[in-house]
Every structure is written in C-alpha cells, then in structure tokens.
mmCIF file of C-alpha atoms in Angstrom:
data_model
loop_
_atom_site.group_PDB
_atom_site.id
_atom_site.type_symbol
_atom_site.label_atom_id
_atom_site.label_comp_id
_atom_site.label_asym_id
_atom_site.label_seq_id
_atom_site.Cartn_x
_atom_site.Cartn_y
_atom_site.Cartn_z
ATOM 1 C CA UNK A 209 0.000 0.000 0.000
ATOM 2 C CA UNK A 210 1.393 3.381 -0.949
ATOM 3 C CA UNK A 211 0.902 6.585 1.001
ATOM 4 C CA UNK A 212 -1.696 7.734 -1.529
ATOM 5 C CA UNK A 213 -3.646 4.495 -1.062
ATOM 6 C CA UNK A 214 -3.933 4.772 2.722
ATOM 7 C CA UNK A 215 -7.488 4.943 4.027
ATOM 8 C CA UNK A 216 -8.686 8.104 5.748
ATOM 9 C CA UNK A 217 -8.251 11.768 5.000
ATOM 10 C CA UNK A 218 -4.441 11.840 5.118
ATOM 11 C CA UNK A 219 -2.601 12.936 1.940
ATOM 12 C CA UNK A 220 1.115 13.694 1.515
ATOM 13 C CA UNK A 221 0.504 17.127 0.014
ATOM 14 C CA UNK A 222 0.056 20.398 1.939
ATOM 15 C CA UNK A 223 -3.222 22.367 2.209
ATOM 16 C CA UNK A 224 -5.900 22.305 1.076
ATOM 17 C CA UNK A 225 -5.682 18.509 0.849
ATOM 18 C CA UNK A 226 -3.868 17.964 4.165
ATOM 19 C CA UNK A 227 -5.737 16.810 7.258
ATOM 20 C CA UNK A 228 -4.367 15.337 10.473
ATOM 21 C CA UNK A 229 -4.497 11.559 10.688
ATOM 22 C CA UNK A 230 -5.571 11.683 14.306
ATOM 23 C CA UNK A 231 -7.705 14.216 16.150
ATOM 24 C CA UNK A 232 -5.373 15.468 18.903
ATOM 25 C CA UNK A 233 -8.098 16.760 21.233
ATOM 26 C CA UNK A 234 -9.055 13.399 22.849
ATOM 27 C CA UNK A 235 -5.374 12.572 23.367
ATOM 28 C CA UNK A 236 -4.491 15.651 25.397
ATOM 29 C CA UNK A 237 -4.036 15.250 29.157
ATOM 30 C CA UNK A 238 -5.993 17.262 31.692
ATOM 31 C CA UNK A 239 -4.629 20.674 32.618
ATOM 32 C CA UNK A 240 -4.180 19.550 36.246
ATOM 33 C CA UNK A 241 -3.143 16.172 37.653
ATOM 34 C CA UNK A 242 -6.128 13.902 38.296
ATOM 35 C CA UNK A 243 -6.907 13.491 42.000
ATOM 36 C CA UNK A 244 -9.302 11.395 44.055
ATOM 37 C CA UNK A 245 -8.359 11.817 47.727
ATOM 38 C CA UNK A 246 -10.028 14.815 49.305
ATOM 39 C CA UNK A 247 -12.506 15.150 46.435
ATOM 40 C CA UNK A 248 -16.133 13.972 45.994
ATOM 41 C CA UNK A 249 -14.785 11.172 43.769
ATOM 42 C CA UNK A 250 -13.454 9.478 46.903
ATOM 43 C CA UNK A 251 -17.044 8.622 47.890
ATOM 44 C CA UNK A 252 -17.166 5.996 45.148
ATOM 45 C CA UNK A 253 -13.915 4.256 46.093
ATOM 46 C CA UNK A 254 -13.955 0.595 47.083
ATOM 47 C CA UNK A 255 -13.087 0.483 50.818
ATOM 48 C CA UNK A 256 -11.366 -2.876 50.449
ATOM 49 C CA UNK A 257 -9.145 -1.544 47.649
ATOM 50 C CA UNK A 258 -8.256 1.516 49.726
ATOM 51 C CA UNK A 259 -7.251 -0.647 52.687
ATOM 52 C CA UNK A 260 -5.229 -2.907 50.424
ATOM 53 C CA UNK A 261 -3.418 0.092 48.936
ATOM 54 C CA UNK A 262 -2.755 1.396 52.432
ATOM 55 C CA UNK A 263 -1.285 -1.886 53.635
ATOM 56 C CA UNK A 264 1.027 -2.033 50.646
ATOM 57 C CA UNK A 265 2.118 1.577 51.219
ATOM 58 C CA UNK A 266 2.973 0.877 54.860
ATOM 59 C CA UNK A 267 4.980 -2.227 53.960
ATOM 60 C CA UNK A 268 6.594 -0.414 51.039
ATOM 61 C CA UNK A 269 7.767 2.455 53.221
ATOM 62 C CA UNK A 270 9.291 0.048 55.733
ATOM 63 C CA UNK A 271 10.866 -1.976 52.922
ATOM 64 C CA UNK A 272 12.553 1.182 51.638
ATOM 65 C CA UNK A 273 13.963 2.146 55.020
ATOM 66 C CA UNK A 274 15.207 -1.374 55.687
ATOM 67 C CA UNK A 275 16.870 -1.691 52.274
ATOM 68 C CA UNK A 276 18.538 1.694 52.792
ATOM 69 C CA UNK A 277 19.859 0.511 56.159
ATOM 70 C CA UNK A 278 21.189 -2.689 54.570
ATOM 71 C CA UNK A 279 23.096 -0.564 52.068
ATOM 72 C CA UNK A 280 24.760 1.383 54.878
ATOM 73 C CA UNK A 281 25.698 -1.927 56.487
ATOM 74 C CA UNK A 282 27.378 -3.132 53.299
ATOM 75 C CA UNK A 283 24.774 -5.784 52.500
ATOM 76 C CA UNK A 284 23.726 -4.013 49.297
ATOM 77 C CA UNK A 285 26.063 -2.413 46.778
ATOM 78 C CA UNK A 286 23.553 0.322 46.058
ATOM 79 C CA UNK A 287 19.885 1.063 46.717
ATOM 80 C CA UNK A 288 17.745 3.591 44.841
ATOM 81 C CA UNK A 289 15.007 4.362 47.368
ATOM 82 C CA UNK A 290 11.435 4.965 46.212
ATOM 83 C CA UNK A 291 10.371 6.697 49.429
ATOM 84 C CA UNK A 292 7.705 9.209 48.454
ATOM 85 C CA UNK A 293 6.900 7.335 45.251
ATOM 86 C CA UNK A 294 5.333 4.254 46.835
ATOM 87 C CA UNK A 295 1.828 5.075 45.571
ATOM 88 C CA UNK A 296 2.966 4.847 41.948
ATOM 89 C CA UNK A 297 4.605 1.481 42.378
ATOM 90 C CA UNK A 298 1.906 -0.114 44.507
ATOM 91 C CA UNK A 299 -0.838 1.087 42.162
ATOM 92 C CA UNK A 300 1.063 -0.231 39.145
ATOM 93 C CA UNK A 301 1.349 -3.710 40.644
ATOM 94 C CA UNK A 302 -2.298 -3.854 41.734
ATOM 95 C CA UNK A 303 -3.656 -2.562 38.429
ATOM 96 C CA UNK A 304 -2.426 -5.668 36.594
ATOM 97 C CA UNK A 305 -3.975 -9.091 36.267
ATOM 98 C CA UNK A 306 -1.883 -12.165 37.026
ATOM 99 C CA UNK A 307 -1.414 -12.862 33.301
ATOM 100 C CA UNK A 308 -0.012 -9.377 32.606
ATOM 101 C CA UNK A 309 3.649 -8.321 32.638
ATOM 102 C CA UNK A 310 5.412 -5.634 34.668
ATOM 103 C CA UNK A 311 8.563 -4.003 33.281
ATOM 104 C CA UNK A 312 10.313 -2.159 36.130
ATOM 105 C CA UNK A 313 13.276 0.196 36.218
ATOM 106 C CA UNK A 314 16.042 -0.017 38.807
ATOM 107 C CA UNK A 315 14.035 2.099 41.308
ATOM 108 C CA UNK A 316 10.923 -0.062 41.083
ATOM 109 C CA UNK A 317 11.839 -2.799 43.555
ATOM 110 C CA UNK A 318 8.701 -2.035 45.546
ATOM 111 C CA UNK A 319 6.489 -2.636 42.499
ATOM 112 C CA UNK A 320 8.050 -6.077 42.125
ATOM 113 C CA UNK A 321 7.471 -6.865 45.811
ATOM 114 C CA UNK A 322 3.853 -5.667 45.595
ATOM 115 C CA UNK A 323 3.480 -7.974 42.593
ATOM 116 C CA UNK A 324 4.175 -10.881 44.947
ATOM 117 C CA UNK A 325 7.895 -11.446 44.532
ATOM 118 C CA UNK A 326 10.264 -12.505 47.290
ATOM 119 C CA UNK A 327 11.789 -9.255 48.662
ATOM 120 C CA UNK A 328 15.239 -10.848 48.900
ATOM 121 C CA UNK A 329 15.149 -12.005 45.296
ATOM 122 C CA UNK A 330 14.226 -8.485 44.218
ATOM 123 C CA UNK A 331 17.357 -7.108 45.905
ATOM 124 C CA UNK A 332 19.745 -9.744 44.554
ATOM 125 C CA UNK A 333 20.752 -7.651 41.530
ATOM 126 C CA UNK A 334 21.483 -4.638 43.752
ATOM 127 C CA UNK A 335 23.497 -6.917 46.007
ATOM 128 C CA UNK A 336 25.633 -7.944 43.045
ATOM 129 C CA UNK A 337 25.234 -11.654 43.725
ATOM 130 C CA UNK A 338 23.577 -13.365 40.834
ATOM 131 C CA UNK A 339 22.197 -12.323 37.448
ATOM 132 C CA UNK A 340 18.697 -10.867 37.835
ATOM 133 C CA UNK A 341 18.037 -12.738 41.045
ATOM 134 C CA UNK A 342 14.720 -14.260 40.015
ATOM 135 C CA UNK A 343 12.858 -16.054 37.256
ATOM 136 C CA UNK A 344 10.957 -13.332 35.337
ATOM 137 C CA UNK A 345 8.298 -15.789 34.203
ATOM 138 C CA UNK A 346 7.270 -16.804 37.721
ATOM 139 C CA UNK A 347 5.512 -13.538 38.521
ATOM 140 C CA UNK A 348 5.731 -12.012 35.046
ATOM 141 C CA UNK A 349 8.128 -9.309 36.170
ATOM 142 C CA UNK A 350 10.871 -8.453 33.699
ATOM 143 C CA UNK A 351 14.432 -8.055 35.021
ATOM 144 C CA UNK A 352 15.121 -4.857 36.937
ATOM 145 C CA UNK A 353 16.686 -2.499 34.432
ATOM 146 C CA UNK A 354 19.672 -0.331 35.351
ATOM 147 C CA UNK A 355 20.208 1.218 31.889
ATOM 148 C CA UNK A 356 17.653 3.981 31.446
ATOM 149 C CA UNK A 357 14.487 3.197 29.455
ATOM 150 C CA UNK A 358 15.787 0.011 27.817
ATOM 151 C CA UNK A 359 12.870 -1.899 29.346
ATOM 152 C CA UNK A 360 10.352 0.129 27.328
ATOM 153 C CA UNK A 361 11.033 -1.360 23.863
ATOM 154 C CA UNK A 362 11.085 -4.787 25.536
ATOM 155 C CA UNK A 363 7.616 -4.138 26.957
ATOM 156 C CA UNK A 364 6.335 -3.092 23.548
ATOM 157 C CA UNK A 365 7.835 -6.160 21.921
ATOM 158 C CA UNK A 366 6.255 -8.514 24.433
ATOM 159 C CA UNK A 367 2.881 -6.772 24.211
ATOM 160 C CA UNK A 368 2.916 -6.822 20.419
ATOM 161 C CA UNK A 369 3.941 -10.489 20.356
ATOM 162 C CA UNK A 370 1.125 -11.350 22.769
ATOM 163 C CA UNK A 371 -1.331 -9.508 20.544
ATOM 164 C CA UNK A 372 -0.132 -11.384 17.451
ATOM 165 C CA UNK A 373 -0.536 -14.694 19.306
ATOM 166 C CA UNK A 374 -4.007 -13.753 20.499
ATOM 167 C CA UNK A 375 -2.978 -13.768 24.172
ATOM 168 C CA UNK A 376 -5.011 -11.522 26.455
ATOM 169 C CA UNK A 377 -1.940 -9.848 27.981
ATOM 170 C CA UNK A 378 -1.039 -6.247 28.804
ATOM 171 C CA UNK A 379 2.458 -4.950 29.559
ATOM 172 C CA UNK A 380 2.951 -2.079 32.004
ATOM 173 C CA UNK A 381 6.338 -0.364 31.809
ATOM 174 C CA UNK A 382 7.679 1.991 34.465
ATOM 175 C CA UNK A 383 10.227 4.724 33.825
ATOM 176 C CA UNK A 384 11.420 7.896 35.506
ATOM 177 C CA UNK A 385 11.344 11.413 34.098
ATOM 178 C CA UNK A 386 15.044 11.087 33.260
ATOM 179 C CA UNK A 387 14.269 8.059 31.128
ATOM 180 C CA UNK A 388 12.033 10.148 28.866
ATOM 181 C CA UNK A 389 15.190 11.865 27.582
ATOM 182 C CA UNK A 390 16.485 8.573 26.198
ATOM 183 C CA UNK A 391 15.979 7.425 22.623
ATOM 184 C CA UNK A 392 14.486 4.138 23.810
ATOM 185 C CA UNK A 393 11.540 6.058 25.269
ATOM 186 C CA UNK A 394 10.653 7.675 21.950
ATOM 187 C CA UNK A 395 11.212 4.534 19.916
ATOM 188 C CA UNK A 396 9.038 2.501 22.270
ATOM 189 C CA UNK A 397 6.160 4.990 22.148
ATOM 190 C CA UNK A 398 6.299 5.235 18.379
ATOM 191 C CA UNK A 399 6.265 1.484 17.800
ATOM 192 C CA UNK A 400 3.559 0.979 20.429
ATOM 193 C CA UNK A 401 1.259 3.528 18.790
ATOM 194 C CA UNK A 402 1.867 2.321 15.232
ATOM 195 C CA UNK A 403 1.247 -1.284 16.241
ATOM 196 C CA UNK A 404 -1.529 -0.364 18.699
ATOM 197 C CA UNK A 405 0.245 -2.619 21.153
ATOM 198 C CA UNK A 406 -1.476 -3.426 24.474
ATOM 199 C CA UNK A 407 1.064 -1.571 26.620
ATOM 200 C CA UNK A 408 0.855 1.155 29.271
ATOM 201 C CA UNK A 409 3.748 3.498 30.013
ATOM 202 C CA UNK A 410 3.937 4.953 33.525
ATOM 203 C CA UNK A 411 6.342 7.864 33.922
ATOM 204 C CA UNK A 412 7.130 8.558 37.566
ATOM 205 C CA UNK A 413 8.043 12.224 37.379
ATOM 206 C CA UNK A 414 9.931 12.621 40.645
ATOM 207 C CA UNK A 415 11.449 15.961 39.694
ATOM 208 C CA UNK A 416 15.040 14.982 38.989
ATOM 209 C CA UNK A 417 17.152 12.823 36.709
ATOM 210 C CA UNK A 418 19.786 12.336 39.420
ATOM 211 C CA UNK A 419 20.605 16.052 39.829
ATOM 212 C CA UNK A 420 19.041 17.408 36.623
ATOM 213 C CA UNK A 421 15.613 19.005 37.189
ATOM 214 C CA UNK A 422 12.813 18.370 34.735
ATOM 215 C CA UNK A 423 12.927 21.945 33.428
ATOM 216 C CA UNK A 424 16.401 21.225 32.003
ATOM 217 C CA UNK A 425 15.207 18.053 30.297
ATOM 218 C CA UNK A 426 12.140 19.232 28.406
ATOM 219 C CA UNK A 427 10.126 22.336 27.538
ATOM 220 C CA UNK A 428 6.904 20.358 27.053
ATOM 221 C CA UNK A 429 3.835 21.490 29.046
ATOM 222 C CA UNK A 430 3.993 18.089 30.765
ATOM 223 C CA UNK A 431 5.511 14.720 29.995
ATOM 224 C CA UNK A 432 1.984 13.439 29.385
ATOM 225 C CA UNK A 433 1.730 15.864 26.445
ATOM 226 C CA UNK A 434 4.423 13.867 24.651
ATOM 227 C CA UNK A 435 1.822 11.156 24.057
ATOM 228 C CA UNK A 436 -0.008 13.289 21.494
ATOM 229 C CA UNK A 437 2.982 13.348 19.154
ATOM 230 C CA UNK A 438 2.833 9.577 18.920
ATOM 231 C CA UNK A 439 -0.923 9.283 18.565
ATOM 232 C CA UNK A 440 -1.817 7.894 21.973
ATOM 233 C CA UNK A 441 -3.698 9.353 24.953
ATOM 234 C CA UNK A 442 -1.733 11.124 27.661
ATOM 235 C CA UNK A 443 -2.950 11.089 31.275
ATOM 236 C CA UNK A 444 -1.681 13.329 34.061
ATOM 237 C CA UNK A 445 -2.230 12.121 37.628
ATOM 238 C CA UNK A 446 -1.191 13.047 41.162
ATOM 239 C CA UNK A 447 1.424 10.365 41.790
ATOM 240 C CA UNK A 448 1.016 10.615 45.573
ATOM 241 C CA UNK A 449 -2.713 9.866 45.408
ATOM 242 C CA UNK A 450 -2.706 6.060 45.414
ATOM 243 C CA UNK A 451 -6.382 5.545 44.449
ATOM 244 C CA UNK A 452 -6.066 8.102 41.644
ATOM 245 C CA UNK A 453 -2.991 6.379 40.184
ATOM 246 C CA UNK A 454 -4.701 3.015 40.500
ATOM 247 C CA UNK A 455 -7.821 4.285 38.729
ATOM 248 C CA UNK A 456 -5.926 5.871 35.848
ATOM 249 C CA UNK A 457 -3.709 2.823 35.341
ATOM 250 C CA UNK A 458 -6.637 0.425 35.588
ATOM 251 C CA UNK A 459 -8.497 2.373 32.914
ATOM 252 C CA UNK A 460 -5.403 2.366 30.695
ATOM 253 C CA UNK A 461 -4.900 -1.388 31.189
ATOM 254 C CA UNK A 462 -8.551 -2.089 30.338
ATOM 255 C CA UNK A 463 -8.288 0.113 27.258
ATOM 256 C CA UNK A 464 -5.165 -1.720 26.098
ATOM 257 C CA UNK A 465 -6.737 -5.128 26.729
ATOM 258 C CA UNK A 466 -9.819 -4.152 24.728
ATOM 259 C CA UNK A 467 -7.711 -3.281 21.680
ATOM 260 C CA UNK A 468 -7.560 0.470 22.267
ATOM 261 C CA UNK A 469 -3.779 0.649 22.086
ATOM 262 C CA UNK A 470 -1.185 2.231 24.373
ATOM 263 C CA UNK A 471 -1.484 5.027 26.922
ATOM 264 C CA UNK A 472 1.182 7.285 28.424
ATOM 265 C CA UNK A 473 0.559 8.149 32.084
ATOM 266 C CA UNK A 474 2.589 10.771 33.902
ATOM 267 C CA UNK A 475 2.425 10.532 37.691
ATOM 268 C CA UNK A 476 3.649 13.692 39.389
ATOM 269 C CA UNK A 477 5.503 12.623 42.533
ATOM 270 C CA UNK A 478 8.749 13.352 44.365
ATOM 271 C CA UNK A 479 11.907 11.512 45.338
ATOM 272 C CA UNK A 480 12.245 12.218 49.052
ATOM 273 C CA UNK A 481 15.559 10.416 49.444
ATOM 274 C CA UNK A 482 18.697 10.948 47.390
ATOM 275 C CA UNK A 483 19.044 9.341 43.959
ATOM 276 C CA UNK A 484 20.945 6.471 45.590
ATOM 277 C CA UNK A 485 23.104 6.069 48.682
ATOM 278 C CA UNK A 486 26.007 7.391 46.565
ATOM 279 C CA UNK A 487 24.248 10.706 45.862
ATOM 280 C CA UNK A 488 24.337 13.944 47.879
ATOM 281 C CA UNK A 489 20.975 15.528 47.097
ATOM 282 C CA UNK A 490 21.721 18.641 49.172
ATOM 283 C CA UNK A 491 23.977 19.837 46.357
ATOM 284 C CA UNK A 492 21.065 20.463 44.011
ATOM 285 C CA UNK A 493 17.925 20.937 46.134
ATOM 286 C CA UNK A 494 17.020 22.561 49.415
ATOM 287 C CA UNK A 495 15.415 21.242 52.578
ATOM 288 C CA UNK A 496 12.400 23.520 52.135
ATOM 289 C CA UNK A 497 11.469 21.830 48.860
ATOM 290 C CA UNK A 498 11.760 18.366 50.392
ATOM 291 C CA UNK A 499 9.700 19.314 53.441
ATOM 292 C CA UNK A 500 6.984 20.771 51.209
ATOM 293 C CA UNK A 501 6.658 17.409 49.501
ATOM 294 C CA UNK A 502 6.708 15.544 52.814
ATOM 295 C CA UNK A 503 3.441 17.326 53.555
ATOM 296 C CA UNK A 504 2.043 15.585 50.467
ATOM 297 C CA UNK A 505 3.217 12.145 51.587
ATOM 298 C CA UNK A 506 1.195 9.388 49.840
ATOM 299 C CA UNK A 507 1.000 7.315 53.015
ATOM 300 C CA UNK A 508 -0.258 10.229 55.113
ATOM 301 C CA UNK A 509 -2.806 11.240 52.466
ATOM 302 C CA UNK A 510 -4.364 7.798 52.267
ATOM 303 C CA UNK A 511 -4.291 7.213 56.025
ATOM 304 C CA UNK A 512 -6.056 10.538 56.569
ATOM 305 C CA UNK A 513 -8.765 9.603 54.080
ATOM 306 C CA UNK A 514 -9.291 6.167 55.594
ATOM 307 C CA UNK A 515 -9.437 7.332 59.196
ATOM 308 C CA UNK A 516 -11.674 10.262 58.277
ATOM 309 C CA UNK A 517 -14.159 7.868 56.675
ATOM 310 C CA UNK A 518 -14.067 5.427 59.569
ATOM 311 C CA UNK A 519 -12.421 2.745 57.427
ATOM 312 C CA UNK A 520 -9.261 2.556 59.524
ATOM 313 C CA UNK A 521 -8.757 2.789 63.283
ATOM 314 C CA UNK A 522 -5.755 2.690 65.616
ATOM 315 C CA UNK A 523 -5.885 -1.097 65.776
ATOM 316 C CA UNK A 524 -5.807 -1.311 61.986
ATOM 317 C CA UNK A 525 -2.863 1.084 61.804
ATOM 318 C CA UNK A 526 -0.954 -0.992 64.374
ATOM 319 C CA UNK A 527 -1.728 -4.222 62.531
ATOM 320 C CA UNK A 528 -0.307 -2.885 59.272
ATOM 321 C CA UNK A 529 2.740 -1.484 61.040
ATOM 322 C CA UNK A 530 3.385 -4.849 62.690
ATOM 323 C CA UNK A 531 3.069 -6.639 59.339
ATOM 324 C CA UNK A 532 5.602 -4.209 57.892
ATOM 325 C CA UNK A 533 7.994 -4.885 60.784
ATOM 326 C CA UNK A 534 7.730 -8.629 60.182
ATOM 327 C CA UNK A 535 8.610 -8.089 56.529
ATOM 328 C CA UNK A 536 11.590 -5.932 57.502
ATOM 329 C CA UNK A 537 12.795 -8.425 60.107
ATOM 330 C CA UNK A 538 12.644 -11.296 57.622
ATOM 331 C CA UNK A 539 14.435 -9.221 54.997
ATOM 332 C CA UNK A 540 17.105 -8.187 57.494
ATOM 333 C CA UNK A 541 17.709 -11.724 58.726
ATOM 334 C CA UNK A 542 17.976 -13.273 55.288
ATOM 335 C CA UNK A 543 20.107 -10.485 53.822
ATOM 336 C CA UNK A 544 22.629 -10.915 56.650
ATOM 337 C CA UNK A 545 23.226 -14.508 55.552
ATOM 338 C CA UNK A 546 26.226 -14.794 53.263
ATOM 339 C CA UNK A 547 25.175 -16.667 50.117
ATOM 340 C CA UNK A 548 27.287 -19.494 48.748
ATOM 341 C CA UNK A 549 27.559 -18.882 45.014
ATOM 342 C CA UNK A 550 28.631 -21.089 42.134
ATOM 343 C CA UNK A 551 30.768 -19.133 39.621
ATOM 344 C CA UNK A 552 29.726 -21.573 36.889
ATOM 345 C CA UNK A 553 26.187 -20.234 37.052
ATOM 346 C CA UNK A 554 27.242 -17.193 35.042
ATOM 347 C CA UNK A 555 26.954 -19.386 31.935
ATOM 348 C CA UNK A 556 23.613 -20.964 32.803
ATOM 349 C CA UNK A 557 21.048 -18.420 31.644
ATOM 350 C CA UNK A 558 22.783 -16.624 28.773
ATOM 351 C CA UNK A 559 21.282 -18.741 25.983
ATOM 352 C CA UNK A 560 18.752 -21.562 25.996
ATOM 353 C CA UNK A 561 21.452 -23.638 24.296
ATOM 354 C CA UNK A 562 25.046 -22.648 24.965
ATOM 355 C CA UNK A 563 27.176 -21.478 22.061
ATOM 356 C CA UNK A 564 30.527 -23.067 21.298
ATOM 357 C CA UNK A 565 32.293 -19.988 22.634
ATOM 358 C CA UNK A 566 30.394 -20.133 25.941
ATOM 359 C CA UNK A 567 31.149 -23.836 26.312
ATOM 360 C CA UNK A 568 34.828 -23.102 25.742
ATOM 361 C CA UNK A 569 34.807 -20.297 28.315
ATOM 362 C CA UNK A 570 32.937 -22.440 30.833
ATOM 363 C CA UNK A 571 35.406 -25.278 30.419
ATOM 364 C CA UNK A 572 38.334 -22.915 30.923
ATOM 365 C CA UNK A 573 36.831 -21.440 34.094
ATOM 366 C CA UNK A 574 35.949 -24.863 35.465
ATOM 367 C CA UNK A 575 39.515 -26.035 34.936
ATOM 368 C CA UNK A 576 40.933 -22.966 36.683
ATOM 369 C CA UNK A 577 38.523 -23.263 39.635
ATOM 370 C CA UNK A 578 39.168 -26.987 39.969
ATOM 371 C CA UNK A 579 42.905 -26.390 39.997
ATOM 372 C CA UNK A 580 42.467 -23.760 42.689
ATOM 373 C CA UNK A 581 40.168 -26.006 44.707
ATOM 374 C CA UNK A 582 37.375 -23.425 44.573
ATOM 375 C CA UNK A 583 34.606 -25.529 43.038
ATOM 376 C CA UNK A 584 32.096 -27.121 45.463
ATOM 377 C CA UNK A 585 33.017 -30.631 46.452
ATOM 378 C CA UNK A 586 30.842 -33.756 46.105
ATOM 379 C CA UNK A 587 27.606 -33.524 48.068
ATOM 380 C CA UNK A 588 27.845 -29.757 48.542
ATOM 381 C CA UNK A 589 25.015 -27.547 47.303
ATOM 382 C CA UNK A 590 26.540 -24.647 45.321
ATOM 383 C CA UNK A 591 23.242 -22.782 45.497
ATOM 384 C CA UNK A 592 22.810 -23.050 49.267
ATOM 385 C CA UNK A 593 22.126 -19.647 50.719
ATOM 386 C CA UNK A 594 21.185 -18.074 47.415
ATOM 387 C CA UNK A 595 17.909 -16.130 47.730
ATOM 388 C CA UNK A 596 14.926 -18.027 46.389
#
C-alpha cells in the first residue's frame, strides 16, 4: 500500500488537501493532575481496595527504610530508594492481572514486591550476587533495568507479540522522568502507537534525573503531552494519590486489553531520598522543597482519608505497622546470611542452548577453579544460601 492508497483523509501534500491523521483533542491530558483523595470522587472508592493500597504503602515504606539501612551496612552495593513514590509502584502492581507483565526500572523494587515477589530475590541484583536474582516468568516481572528506558522497547515487543498470538496480555512499563530523555523512550512509544500494542507506560516524574531538574530536560507542558505526538492518549495524575494512580492505570490497562492501544501516564511525585546512597541531594535541592513534599506524603494522604471515613482505626494502623515490621525483620535476617555462590552459574542463563564460545569459556573457568580447589566438592550444594 502506498501513502496515496492509505485509508482516511491523510494525503502527503500540503493544504488544502492535508488533514491530520488523528484528532489530537481526545489525546491531550488534563490541565491539572487527576486526584481522588479529598474530592467527591473518593465517595465511590472501594473500601477494600483503599485498605489494600494502604497496607502495601505501609509495607513499602518500611521496605525502603530497611533496604537503605542494609546498604549502609554493606549488605547491598547500592539502593535507589522509592520513598515518596510508593503510591505509583503499589498502584502499578495492583492494576495488573496475574497474566499481565510488569517491566520495572532499577528504582521499582517495591512494584516487584507488591506484585508478589520474594523481597530478597528483588534485591539480589542490587546486592551484586547473581544475574537478575529471580525467574521473570514466575511472577511475570521483567528483570530490573539499570540502563535507562531500555525496558520500554522490551515491553512493547512482548505486548505486540502477545497480541499477534491472540494472548489476552497487557504490559505495564515503568520509567522515571530522566528516562524520557532517552531514545528508547521515543522509539518505544512510536512502535507501540503504530502497532496499537497493548502496553501502558507509567512515567514517575519525581522531579530529577539524578541532579538534573525536569525543566532542564524538556520544555513540554507536561511529559503526558508527549503522548499526542505519537498518537496515543496522555494522562496526568497526582502520583502521591494512590487511588487516583490506581484508577488511571486500571483504565489504561482495560483500554489496552480491549484493543484500544497504548497510553502514556505521567504521575507527578517526588523523590524524598537521594538518587541512591552514593548521591548527595543537598547539592542540588534545598530542605524547604523536600519538606513541602513531605506534607504531600502518599501514606499520610491515604491514612487521613481512611481514618476520616471510619475505614481505619488505631488497631488497623498498628496491625499494618506490625506486618511491615515482620517483613523488615525477615528481609534483614535473610540479607545478613552470606550466600554461597557457584561461579559456573554465570553461563547458565545466557542462551537456551550454549554457544561453542560459551562452552569453551565455561570449560576454561571450570579447569581454573578446579585447579584452585574453589569448586564445590561432592555432596555440597553450590546454590545453598542463594535467595529463592
């Protein structure tokens, strides 16, 4: 089919024949971030969903503080905290069905935990112990991605492949505002829109790409506006309003599953902690700014709504706090156990069938380790202690 033969009003010549292929008006995001908490829309919220979101936020906050402490103790090489962004990650995990796929970035450990993964397995990559640390197929969570935005084309590819196979699957890909400055972001959105792939992009706009503020990354009215250039809807949501993020993502997932194509969601949130434990955030932002955002804490906002509506009392708050402490205690205990690792495992999951070069390398390493007496002896479990 040539350009001239395409259906619809589009023609390659300028006016008067030219017309846009897509009406941009329905694709534009709202002027203000969508909110639920503290508005009349909160009356229609499912109390059980709100309590579930709250429990995940409480556990997520404690998970972040415990992982940060483990980093200071030398048990993690690095930890990018998501404190302040928990609502985005919890909502993303809960908006998906079991058959769907989550594509996280390096900061989205909490989303993986909320998806049902073992918290220790989620941290294995950041510990530097073993490959990804988990089987992506078990919970349909793609490997945590340290390179910026590379998970986005992968999400589009999986979603498009599922569509071609007739599988009822949606992919939800998370990325930070810094990731939107990468070429992978633009390529992923373009392919997703052209293919009408069942994929949802969630941009957690936490204000900074390490030390670079958003204003130095883009002059767009919002990151959600970028969706229009690719022919998909853009949604702007308060990223600290857990029910609002959940509602917007759920609608986008349903739209994708029904054949409506991709959606770009920008969640406006804030990174309370430094970029990682190796970052000094005081060099590029002031305490006043951080404290202003602490007043818009996602956990406080939801707790206030629940208690104000009589859906949560002191006993309920204590119960969730105790559950979070149990999670932290288990994480702490297991992360303080030194794993026994098998160096030969580095060849195990590279290809389904090893190449000749890999076999040669594996044989060379095995010979060197055997000569040095560093391979596990008979009856020893080389994987003992490795997080499962």
